[in-house]
C-alpha cells in the first residue's frame, strides 16, 4: 500500500475540501499518502529547529540579559516569568476561533506569523535607543508589551497547531516522532545558545546592538519555520468536526439517521458551542487528567523557578557554573528523548508518567543537602542537573502524548486549549505562592519551599492513577 490511515476509516463519500493554501486542506479521515506524511513530519521537525532559534532570541537568558543591561527592576522579571503562563488562559478562545477556520495552515500564519513579526518593533526600538530617540525605561515597557502581545497571539494558535500535528502523526509513531522532534530542538538550543551569547557579549557596537542583531536573525528564522508548515498536509477543522459529529449522531440514533436525511438531521451534525463546552466538562477521563495536569503544574512551579536563584544567591556560585549545569541538563535531555519516545510507544505514557513522576517529586528533596563545598559543586550539582534533564524529557514528552490520546478528535483543539489554560493558571499560582513563601519565611525559606514542592508533586500523581490511556 502507498498510503496509511489517519485515526479512523472515513466513509467513501466524504469529500476533500479545497482551500487557497499550499496544499489541500484534508478532512482528518481522508487517506494521506505515506510520502505526504513523511514530508509533513520532516517539515514539522525543521519547523521545530527554526522555532527553537526564534525562541532563544525572544526569550530565555538572552532576553533576561537584555533587560539587565537596560536596568530593569525585579518586578519586570517577575512579569516576564508570569506572562507566558497567564496567556494560556486565552487558548480556549483560540481553539474556538480555529475550529471556525477552514485551514490549520492559514490560521497558524495569522496567529504565530503576526506574533513573530511583532518582535521587529523591538529591533526598531533598539535602534531608537542607540539614536537616543527613546530612553531605556521606555524600551523596557515596549519589551514587556511585545512579550505580552506576541504570547497572546501564540496562545491563540497553540491549540490549533497541536491538533493539526496530532492528526498528521500516526498514533503508533507518536512517541518516537515527538522524541526525535524534541531532540532536534534541544540540540539546536545546545549549539546556538552559547554562540548567540558570545555574539551578543563581543559585538563591537555593544551588547544592546548585539542582541538586536541576534534578535533580527531569530525573527527571520522564525518566519522561515512557519514557511516549513507550507509543506505539511493541511487540515480543515470544519470537516474534522462535521465528520466526527456525524459519527456521534449515528451512534446515538442508529438507523434513524441513515433513513432520515432531512435538514433537521443535517443541522444536528453541527453541535452548538455551548454543547461543545458541556462535552468537555462531561468527559470524566479528561477531567481526571485535567486535575492531575493542573495540580502537577502548581506543584512544579512552587520551586522550579527558584533553583537558579538558590545557586546564584544562597550558594553564591558564579554564573558560569550555572550555565554549565544548564548545558548538562540540556545534553541529558537530548540524549535520552528518543529512548523515552520508543518506550512510550511500547508500554504507554501513563506508566512512565507515574514511575518517573515519583522520581521528579523526590528531586527537590535532593537539594536539601547541597552546599557550596567542592564535592557538591563538581559532583552532586552536575548529577542533579543530568537527572533533571533525563526525567523531565520523559515527563514533557509523555504528558504531550497522553493529552493527544485522551482528547476526542472532534473539536480536539478545545480540549488542548482547556488543559493549557488550566495548567497556565495553576502554574502562575504556584510561582506566586512560592515567591510569597520565600519572602515571608524567616529561616530556610528556599529549602522549606523545595520540601513542600516535593510533597505536592507526589500528591499530584494520585489523580493520574485513575486516568485511562486509550489503546492501552
Short mmCIF file of C-alpha atoms in Angstrom, two decimals:
data_model
loop_
_atom_site.label_atom_id
_atom_site.label_comp_id
_atom_site.label_asym_id
_atom_site.label_seq_id
_atom_site.Cartn_x
_atom_site.Cartn_y
_atom_site.Cartn_z
CA UNK A 1 0.00 0.00 0.00
CA UNK A 2 1.14 3.55 -0.69
CA UNK A 3 -1.00 5.22 1.94
CA UNK A 4 -1.78 5.00 5.65
CA UNK A 5 -4.98 5.54 7.54
CA UNK A 6 -5.28 8.58 9.79
CA UNK A 7 -7.02 7.69 13.04
CA UNK A 8 -10.22 6.12 11.66
CA UNK A 9 -11.67 4.98 8.37
CA UNK A 10 -13.82 7.55 6.62
CA UNK A 11 -16.89 6.86 4.52
CA UNK A 12 -16.08 6.84 0.82
CA UNK A 13 -18.45 9.74 0.18
CA UNK A 14 -16.54 12.15 2.45
CA UNK A 15 -15.29 14.97 0.25
CA UNK A 16 -11.93 16.69 0.46
CA UNK A 17 -12.34 20.44 0.85
CA UNK A 18 -10.25 22.75 -1.24
CA UNK A 19 -8.68 25.93 0.09
CA UNK A 20 -6.39 28.58 -1.30
CA UNK A 21 -3.31 27.30 0.51
CA UNK A 22 -0.11 25.47 -0.43
CA UNK A 23 -1.72 22.06 -0.03
CA UNK A 24 -5.22 20.70 0.03
CA UNK A 25 -6.97 21.02 3.37
CA UNK A 26 -7.80 17.43 4.09
CA UNK A 27 -10.53 16.06 6.22
CA UNK A 28 -8.69 14.24 9.05
CA UNK A 29 -10.30 10.99 7.99
CA UNK A 30 -9.08 11.12 4.39
CA UNK A 31 -6.33 8.78 3.35
CA UNK A 32 -2.99 10.58 3.34
CA UNK A 33 -0.23 9.10 1.16
CA UNK A 34 2.80 7.86 3.03
CA UNK A 35 5.04 10.23 1.11
CA UNK A 36 2.88 13.16 2.19
CA UNK A 37 3.12 12.06 5.83
CA UNK A 38 6.90 11.69 5.60
CA UNK A 39 7.19 15.15 4.06
CA UNK A 40 4.91 16.61 6.73
CA UNK A 41 6.91 15.08 9.59
CA UNK A 42 10.20 16.31 8.13
CA UNK A 43 8.71 19.79 7.67
CA UNK A 44 7.43 19.83 11.25
CA UNK A 45 10.85 18.81 12.54
CA UNK A 46 12.50 21.59 10.52
CA UNK A 47 9.90 23.98 11.91
CA UNK A 48 10.82 22.95 15.48
CA UNK A 49 14.53 23.60 14.83
CA UNK A 50 13.90 27.07 13.40
CA UNK A 51 11.34 27.85 16.10
CA UNK A 52 14.00 27.00 18.71
CA UNK A 53 16.28 29.64 17.24
CA UNK A 54 13.39 32.10 17.31
CA UNK A 55 12.69 31.25 20.95
CA UNK A 56 16.28 31.69 22.10
CA UNK A 57 16.32 35.20 20.62
CA UNK A 58 12.94 36.23 22.04
CA UNK A 59 13.22 34.67 25.49
CA UNK A 60 15.43 32.84 27.93
CA UNK A 61 18.84 34.03 29.02
CA UNK A 62 19.36 36.46 26.09
CA UNK A 63 16.17 38.42 26.79
CA UNK A 64 16.90 38.41 30.53
CA UNK A 65 20.42 39.72 29.92
CA UNK A 66 19.00 42.39 27.61
CA UNK A 67 16.67 43.61 30.37
CA UNK A 68 19.51 43.56 32.89
CA UNK A 69 21.51 45.81 30.57
CA UNK A 70 18.53 48.17 30.46
CA UNK A 71 18.41 48.28 34.27
CA UNK A 72 15.01 46.58 34.60
CA UNK A 73 13.58 46.11 38.10
CA UNK A 74 12.83 42.72 39.73
CA UNK A 75 9.13 43.38 39.09
CA UNK A 76 9.84 43.34 35.37
CA UNK A 77 11.49 39.93 35.64
CA UNK A 78 8.51 38.65 37.62
CA UNK A 79 6.19 39.82 34.85
CA UNK A 80 8.46 38.27 32.24
CA UNK A 81 8.13 34.90 34.00
CA UNK A 82 4.37 35.04 34.56
CA UNK A 83 3.19 36.34 31.16
CA UNK A 84 3.82 33.10 29.18
CA UNK A 85 1.83 31.11 31.75
CA UNK A 86 -1.05 33.55 32.16
CA UNK A 87 -1.64 33.98 28.42
CA UNK A 88 -2.60 30.30 28.28
CA UNK A 89 -5.97 31.47 29.59
CA UNK A 90 -6.72 32.75 26.09
CA UNK A 91 -6.22 29.34 24.48
CA UNK A 92 -9.93 28.32 24.70
CA UNK A 93 -10.80 31.43 22.65
CA UNK A 94 -8.07 30.49 20.16
CA UNK A 95 -9.46 26.97 19.92
CA UNK A 96 -12.97 28.30 19.30
CA UNK A 97 -11.72 30.59 16.51
CA UNK A 98 -9.56 27.89 14.95
CA UNK A 99 -12.49 25.46 14.72
CA UNK A 100 -14.31 28.10 12.66
CA UNK A 101 -11.46 28.33 10.16
CA UNK A 102 -11.06 26.18 7.06
CA UNK A 103 -7.29 25.72 7.19
CA UNK A 104 -4.87 24.99 10.03
CA UNK A 105 -2.02 26.45 7.97
CA UNK A 106 -3.72 29.76 7.28
CA UNK A 107 -4.81 30.08 10.90
CA UNK A 108 -1.21 29.46 12.03
CA UNK A 109 0.03 32.22 9.73
CA UNK A 110 -2.49 34.68 11.17
CA UNK A 111 -1.56 33.94 14.79
CA UNK A 112 2.06 32.81 15.04
CA UNK A 113 3.08 34.78 11.96
CA UNK A 114 1.87 38.13 13.29
CA UNK A 115 3.17 37.27 16.77
CA UNK A 116 6.69 36.69 15.45
CA UNK A 117 6.66 39.77 13.25
CA UNK A 118 5.80 41.90 16.30
CA UNK A 119 9.38 41.45 17.54
CA UNK A 120 10.56 43.61 14.65
CA UNK A 121 9.17 46.53 16.68
CA UNK A 122 11.75 45.73 19.39
CA UNK A 123 14.54 45.76 16.79
CA UNK A 124 13.36 49.24 15.78
CA UNK A 125 13.23 50.20 19.47
CA UNK A 126 16.86 49.13 19.97
CA UNK A 127 17.87 51.30 17.01
CA UNK A 128 15.86 54.17 18.50
CA UNK A 129 17.71 53.87 21.83
CA UNK A 130 21.04 53.88 20.01
CA UNK A 131 19.97 57.09 18.26
CA UNK A 132 18.68 58.48 21.63
CA UNK A 133 15.15 58.83 20.27
CA UNK A 134 13.75 56.95 23.28
CA UNK A 135 15.25 56.09 26.68
CA UNK A 136 15.93 52.68 28.23
CA UNK A 137 12.88 52.83 30.53
CA UNK A 138 10.59 53.25 27.54
CA UNK A 139 12.36 50.35 25.82
CA UNK A 140 11.71 48.12 28.87
CA UNK A 141 7.99 48.94 28.70
CA UNK A 142 8.00 48.30 24.94
CA UNK A 143 9.68 44.93 25.51
CA UNK A 144 7.05 43.83 28.03
CA UNK A 145 4.24 44.89 25.67
CA UNK A 146 5.77 42.89 22.83
CA UNK A 147 6.23 39.86 25.11
CA UNK A 148 2.57 40.15 26.14
CA UNK A 149 1.02 40.52 22.69
CA UNK A 150 3.28 38.01 20.94
CA UNK A 151 2.47 35.43 23.61
CA UNK A 152 -1.23 36.24 23.34
CA UNK A 153 -1.14 35.60 19.59
CA UNK A 154 0.88 32.44 20.18
CA UNK A 155 -1.70 31.32 22.74
CA UNK A 156 -4.45 31.79 20.17
CA UNK A 157 -2.68 29.42 17.79
CA UNK A 158 -1.12 26.78 20.04
CA UNK A 159 -4.15 24.51 20.44
CA UNK A 160 -4.84 24.58 16.71
CA UNK A 161 -1.23 23.68 15.91
CA UNK A 162 -1.22 20.76 18.38
CA UNK A 163 -4.48 19.43 16.94
CA UNK A 164 -3.02 19.71 13.43
CA UNK A 165 0.14 17.77 14.28
CA UNK A 166 -1.86 15.20 16.26
CA UNK A 167 -3.86 14.36 13.13
CA UNK A 168 -0.76 14.04 10.94
CA UNK A 169 1.43 11.89 13.18
CA UNK A 170 0.32 8.21 13.10
CA UNK A 171 -0.71 7.02 16.56
CA UNK A 172 1.86 4.20 16.67
CA UNK A 173 4.71 6.63 15.92
CA UNK A 174 3.86 9.47 18.27
CA UNK A 175 6.38 8.66 20.98
CA UNK A 176 9.28 8.14 18.60
CA UNK A 177 8.41 11.10 16.40
CA UNK A 178 7.95 13.66 19.18
CA UNK A 179 11.07 12.30 20.87
CA UNK A 180 13.06 12.88 17.68
CA UNK A 181 11.46 16.29 17.12
CA UNK A 182 12.18 17.48 20.64
CA UNK A 183 15.73 16.13 20.44
CA UNK A 184 16.35 18.20 17.32
CA UNK A 185 15.04 21.30 19.11
CA UNK A 186 17.21 20.62 22.18
CA UNK A 187 20.30 20.08 20.02
CA UNK A 188 19.63 23.42 18.35
CA UNK A 189 19.47 25.14 21.73
CA UNK A 190 22.60 23.37 22.92
CA UNK A 191 24.58 24.62 19.93
CA UNK A 192 23.02 28.02 19.28
CA UNK A 193 22.64 29.48 22.79
CA UNK A 194 26.41 29.66 23.50
CA UNK A 195 27.05 31.02 20.01
CA UNK A 196 24.38 33.69 20.41
CA UNK A 197 25.72 34.58 23.87
CA UNK A 198 29.22 35.07 22.50
CA UNK A 199 27.89 37.16 19.62
CA UNK A 200 25.99 39.45 21.99
CA UNK A 201 28.82 39.89 24.50
CA UNK A 202 31.53 40.51 21.87
CA UNK A 203 29.57 42.67 19.44
CA UNK A 204 31.68 45.71 18.58
CA UNK A 205 28.73 48.11 18.99
CA UNK A 206 27.86 46.92 22.50
CA UNK A 207 25.61 44.25 23.98
CA UNK A 208 22.36 46.08 23.17
CA UNK A 209 23.21 46.27 19.49
CA UNK A 210 24.50 42.71 19.57
CA UNK A 211 21.18 41.50 20.98
CA UNK A 212 19.36 43.48 18.27
CA UNK A 213 21.30 41.64 15.56
CA UNK A 214 20.70 38.22 17.15
CA UNK A 215 17.02 39.10 17.58
CA UNK A 216 16.67 40.06 13.92
CA UNK A 217 18.25 36.77 12.82
CA UNK A 218 15.93 34.88 15.19
CA UNK A 219 12.85 36.59 13.75
CA UNK A 220 13.87 35.79 10.17
CA UNK A 221 14.46 32.12 11.02
CA UNK A 222 11.20 32.02 12.99
CA UNK A 223 9.28 33.18 9.92
CA UNK A 224 11.18 30.60 7.86
CA UNK A 225 9.98 27.99 10.36
CA UNK A 226 6.38 28.94 9.62
CA UNK A 227 7.24 28.56 5.96
CA UNK A 228 8.10 24.92 6.65
CA UNK A 229 4.45 24.39 7.60
CA UNK A 230 3.67 25.07 3.93
CA UNK A 231 4.87 21.51 3.23
CA UNK A 232 2.66 19.88 5.89
CA UNK A 233 -0.61 18.27 4.87
CA UNK A 234 -3.21 20.89 5.72
CA UNK A 235 -6.33 20.06 7.74
CA UNK A 236 -9.80 21.54 7.62
CA UNK A 237 -11.18 21.79 11.19
CA UNK A 238 -14.77 22.10 9.95
CA UNK A 239 -14.55 18.79 8.05
CA UNK A 240 -12.99 17.18 11.12
CA UNK A 241 -15.80 18.34 13.41
CA UNK A 242 -18.56 17.62 10.88
CA UNK A 243 -17.43 14.04 10.34
CA UNK A 244 -16.98 13.15 13.98
CA UNK A 245 -20.18 14.92 14.90
CA UNK A 246 -21.89 12.69 12.36
CA UNK A 247 -20.30 9.60 13.94
CA UNK A 248 -21.67 10.59 17.34
CA UNK A 249 -25.10 11.31 15.92
CA UNK A 250 -25.11 7.95 14.15
CA UNK A 251 -24.22 6.03 17.29
CA UNK A 252 -26.96 7.75 19.27
CA UNK A 253 -29.93 7.29 16.99
CA UNK A 254 -28.53 4.47 14.81
CA UNK A 255 -30.67 3.61 11.82
CA UNK A 256 -32.88 6.70 12.11
CA UNK A 257 -30.04 8.88 10.89
CA UNK A 258 -29.48 6.63 7.89
CA UNK A 259 -33.15 6.69 6.95
CA UNK A 260 -33.86 10.31 7.76
CA UNK A 261 -31.95 12.70 5.51
CA UNK A 262 -33.98 15.76 6.42
CA UNK A 263 -32.41 19.13 7.02
CA UNK A 264 -33.13 18.80 10.73
CA UNK A 265 -30.75 15.84 11.00
CA UNK A 266 -28.17 17.59 8.85
CA UNK A 267 -28.24 20.59 11.17
CA UNK A 268 -27.75 18.36 14.21
CA UNK A 269 -24.37 17.35 12.83
CA UNK A 270 -23.01 20.75 13.88
CA UNK A 271 -23.50 20.99 17.66
CA UNK A 272 -23.75 24.43 19.24
CA UNK A 273 -20.68 25.75 21.05
CA UNK A 274 -22.33 25.50 24.47
CA UNK A 275 -22.82 21.77 23.84
CA UNK A 276 -19.14 21.52 22.93
CA UNK A 277 -18.17 23.15 26.22
CA UNK A 278 -20.51 20.82 28.09
CA UNK A 279 -18.95 17.80 26.39
CA UNK A 280 -15.52 18.83 27.68
CA UNK A 281 -16.75 19.03 31.27
CA UNK A 282 -18.70 15.77 30.99
CA UNK A 283 -15.67 13.80 29.84
CA UNK A 284 -14.69 12.19 33.16
CA UNK A 285 -11.40 10.76 31.88
CA UNK A 286 -10.32 14.15 30.56
CA UNK A 287 -11.34 15.80 33.84
CA UNK A 288 -9.17 13.35 35.79
CA UNK A 289 -6.26 14.21 33.51
CA UNK A 290 -7.04 17.91 33.96
CA UNK A 291 -6.93 17.52 37.74
CA UNK A 292 -3.54 15.84 37.50
CA UNK A 293 -2.18 18.36 34.97
CA UNK A 294 -3.25 21.44 36.94
CA UNK A 295 -2.10 20.17 40.34
CA UNK A 296 1.18 18.96 38.81
CA UNK A 297 1.92 22.38 37.28
CA UNK A 298 1.16 24.10 40.58
CA UNK A 299 3.46 21.74 42.50
CA UNK A 300 6.29 22.01 39.97
CA UNK A 301 6.19 25.80 39.75
CA UNK A 302 6.31 26.13 43.52
CA UNK A 303 10.05 25.50 43.28
CA UNK A 304 11.31 25.22 39.68
CA UNK A 305 11.81 29.00 39.08
CA UNK A 306 13.97 29.23 42.22
CA UNK A 307 16.68 26.60 41.73
CA UNK A 308 18.87 29.05 39.81
CA UNK A 309 18.20 31.68 42.49
CA UNK A 310 19.35 29.21 45.14
CA UNK A 311 22.64 28.56 43.33
CA UNK A 312 23.36 32.20 42.49
CA UNK A 313 22.20 33.79 45.74
CA UNK A 314 22.37 31.27 48.60
CA UNK A 315 25.35 29.25 47.32
CA UNK A 316 26.95 32.34 45.74
CA UNK A 317 28.08 30.42 42.65
CA UNK A 318 29.49 32.16 39.61
CA UNK A 319 27.06 32.39 36.71
CA UNK A 320 29.45 30.36 34.54
CA UNK A 321 28.88 27.32 36.77
CA UNK A 322 25.10 27.67 36.42
CA UNK A 323 25.46 27.92 32.63
CA UNK A 324 27.48 24.68 32.59
CA UNK A 325 24.86 22.91 34.72
CA UNK A 326 22.07 24.03 32.39
CA UNK A 327 24.07 22.76 29.40
CA UNK A 328 24.48 19.38 31.10
CA UNK A 329 20.73 19.24 31.65
CA UNK A 330 20.02 20.08 28.01
CA UNK A 331 22.53 17.46 26.88
CA UNK A 332 20.92 14.77 29.04
CA UNK A 333 17.51 15.68 27.61
CA UNK A 334 18.87 15.43 24.09
CA UNK A 335 20.47 12.02 24.58
CA UNK A 336 17.53 10.26 26.21
CA UNK A 337 14.47 11.77 24.48
CA UNK A 338 14.37 9.30 21.61
CA UNK A 339 14.68 6.37 24.05
CA UNK A 340 11.73 7.67 26.07
CA UNK A 341 9.73 8.02 22.85
CA UNK A 342 10.32 4.41 21.85
CA UNK A 343 9.49 3.18 25.36
CA UNK A 344 6.27 5.23 25.41
CA UNK A 345 5.19 3.57 22.16
CA UNK A 346 5.79 0.15 23.70
CA UNK A 347 4.33 0.39 27.21
CA UNK A 348 2.24 3.58 27.07
CA UNK A 349 2.67 7.05 28.54
CA UNK A 350 0.82 6.66 31.85
CA UNK A 351 3.22 4.10 33.42
CA UNK A 352 6.18 6.35 32.56
CA UNK A 353 4.47 9.43 33.98
CA UNK A 354 3.72 7.63 37.25
CA UNK A 355 7.12 6.00 37.77
CA UNK A 356 9.27 8.91 36.59
CA UNK A 357 6.90 11.34 38.29
CA UNK A 358 7.82 9.82 41.66
CA UNK A 359 11.49 10.43 40.85
CA UNK A 360 10.79 14.01 39.78
CA UNK A 361 8.83 14.53 43.01
CA UNK A 362 11.85 13.40 45.03
CA UNK A 363 14.30 15.64 43.14
CA UNK A 364 13.63 18.86 45.16
CA UNK A 365 14.36 16.90 48.33
CA UNK A 366 17.83 16.09 46.97
CA UNK A 367 18.63 19.81 47.03
CA UNK A 368 18.25 19.98 50.80
CA UNK A 369 21.78 18.72 51.46
CA UNK A 370 23.51 20.77 48.73
CA UNK A 371 26.13 23.27 49.93
CA UNK A 372 28.93 25.35 48.47
CA UNK A 373 31.70 22.80 49.04
CA UNK A 374 33.80 21.33 46.22
CA UNK A 375 32.12 17.93 46.26
CA UNK A 376 28.67 19.43 45.75
CA UNK A 377 29.82 21.94 43.11
CA UNK A 378 31.75 19.46 40.99
CA UNK A 379 29.77 16.26 41.55
CA UNK A 380 26.30 16.50 43.09
CA UNK A 381 25.04 19.62 41.31
CA UNK A 382 26.07 18.29 37.85
CA UNK A 383 24.44 14.94 38.69
CA UNK A 384 21.25 16.68 39.83
CA UNK A 385 21.00 18.59 36.55
CA UNK A 386 21.69 15.46 34.48
CA UNK A 387 18.96 13.67 36.46
CA UNK A 388 16.58 16.57 35.83
CA UNK A 389 17.33 16.53 32.10
CA UNK A 390 16.65 12.81 31.78
CA UNK A 391 13.48 12.73 33.89
CA UNK A 392 11.89 15.88 32.53
CA UNK A 393 12.45 14.63 28.99
CA UNK A 394 10.10 11.75 29.84
CA UNK A 395 7.55 13.92 31.67
CA UNK A 396 7.20 16.57 28.95
CA UNK A 397 7.04 14.02 26.13
CA UNK A 398 4.52 11.70 27.79
CA UNK A 399 2.22 14.49 29.01
CA UNK A 400 2.01 15.72 25.42
CA UNK A 401 1.34 12.23 24.07
CA UNK A 402 -1.28 11.21 26.64
CA UNK A 403 -3.08 14.51 26.16
CA UNK A 404 -3.33 13.83 22.43
CA UNK A 405 -4.58 10.29 23.11
CA UNK A 406 -7.25 11.35 25.62
CA UNK A 407 -8.72 14.28 23.68
CA UNK A 408 -11.52 13.21 21.27
CA UNK A 409 -10.85 14.00 17.64
CA UNK A 410 -13.97 16.14 17.32
CA UNK A 411 -13.17 19.70 18.49
CA UNK A 412 -9.82 18.40 19.66
CA UNK A 413 -8.22 21.83 19.94
CA UNK A 414 -10.81 22.88 22.52
CA UNK A 415 -9.61 20.09 24.81
CA UNK A 416 -5.98 21.10 24.30
CA UNK A 417 -6.81 24.75 24.96
CA UNK A 418 -8.74 23.94 28.14
CA UNK A 419 -5.82 21.91 29.50
CA UNK A 420 -3.33 24.66 28.64
CA UNK A 421 -5.47 27.37 30.23
CA UNK A 422 -5.91 25.46 33.48
CA UNK A 423 -2.23 24.49 33.59
CA UNK A 424 -1.12 28.06 32.87
CA UNK A 425 -3.26 29.49 35.65
CA UNK A 426 -2.16 26.86 38.16
CA UNK A 427 1.50 27.29 37.16
CA UNK A 428 1.32 31.05 37.67
CA UNK A 429 -0.40 30.47 41.00
CA UNK A 430 2.38 28.08 42.03
CA UNK A 431 5.07 30.63 41.18
CA UNK A 432 3.23 33.33 43.12
CA UNK A 433 2.78 31.12 46.19
CA UNK A 434 6.44 30.10 46.03
CA UNK A 435 7.64 33.71 45.92
CA UNK A 436 5.49 34.59 48.96
CA UNK A 437 6.82 31.60 50.90
CA UNK A 438 10.40 32.69 50.20
CA UNK A 439 9.70 36.32 51.05
CA UNK A 440 7.98 35.75 54.37
CA UNK A 441 9.82 32.69 55.69
CA UNK A 442 12.32 33.70 58.37
CA UNK A 443 14.65 30.72 58.19
CA UNK A 444 15.39 28.31 55.34
CA UNK A 445 12.71 29.73 53.05
CA UNK A 446 14.06 28.16 49.85
CA UNK A 447 14.84 24.78 51.41
CA UNK A 448 11.41 24.65 53.04
CA UNK A 449 9.87 25.50 49.67
CA UNK A 450 11.79 22.66 47.99
CA UNK A 451 10.49 20.17 50.55
CA UNK A 452 6.91 21.44 50.18
CA UNK A 453 7.14 21.23 46.40
CA UNK A 454 8.34 17.62 46.59
CA UNK A 455 5.35 16.61 48.72
CA UNK A 456 2.93 18.44 46.41
CA UNK A 457 4.43 16.77 43.34
CA UNK A 458 3.97 13.37 44.92
CA UNK A 459 0.34 14.12 45.77
CA UNK A 460 -0.28 15.42 42.23
CA UNK A 461 0.46 11.97 40.77
CA UNK A 462 -2.53 10.38 42.55
CA UNK A 463 -5.22 11.55 40.03
CA UNK A 464 -3.08 10.13 37.20
CA UNK A 465 -3.57 6.62 38.61
CA UNK A 466 -7.28 6.87 37.67
CA UNK A 467 -6.68 8.24 34.16
CA UNK A 468 -7.29 5.75 31.35
CA UNK A 469 -4.98 5.92 28.35
CA UNK A 470 -6.90 4.96 25.19
CA UNK A 471 -5.46 1.99 23.35
CA UNK A 472 -3.70 0.63 26.46
#
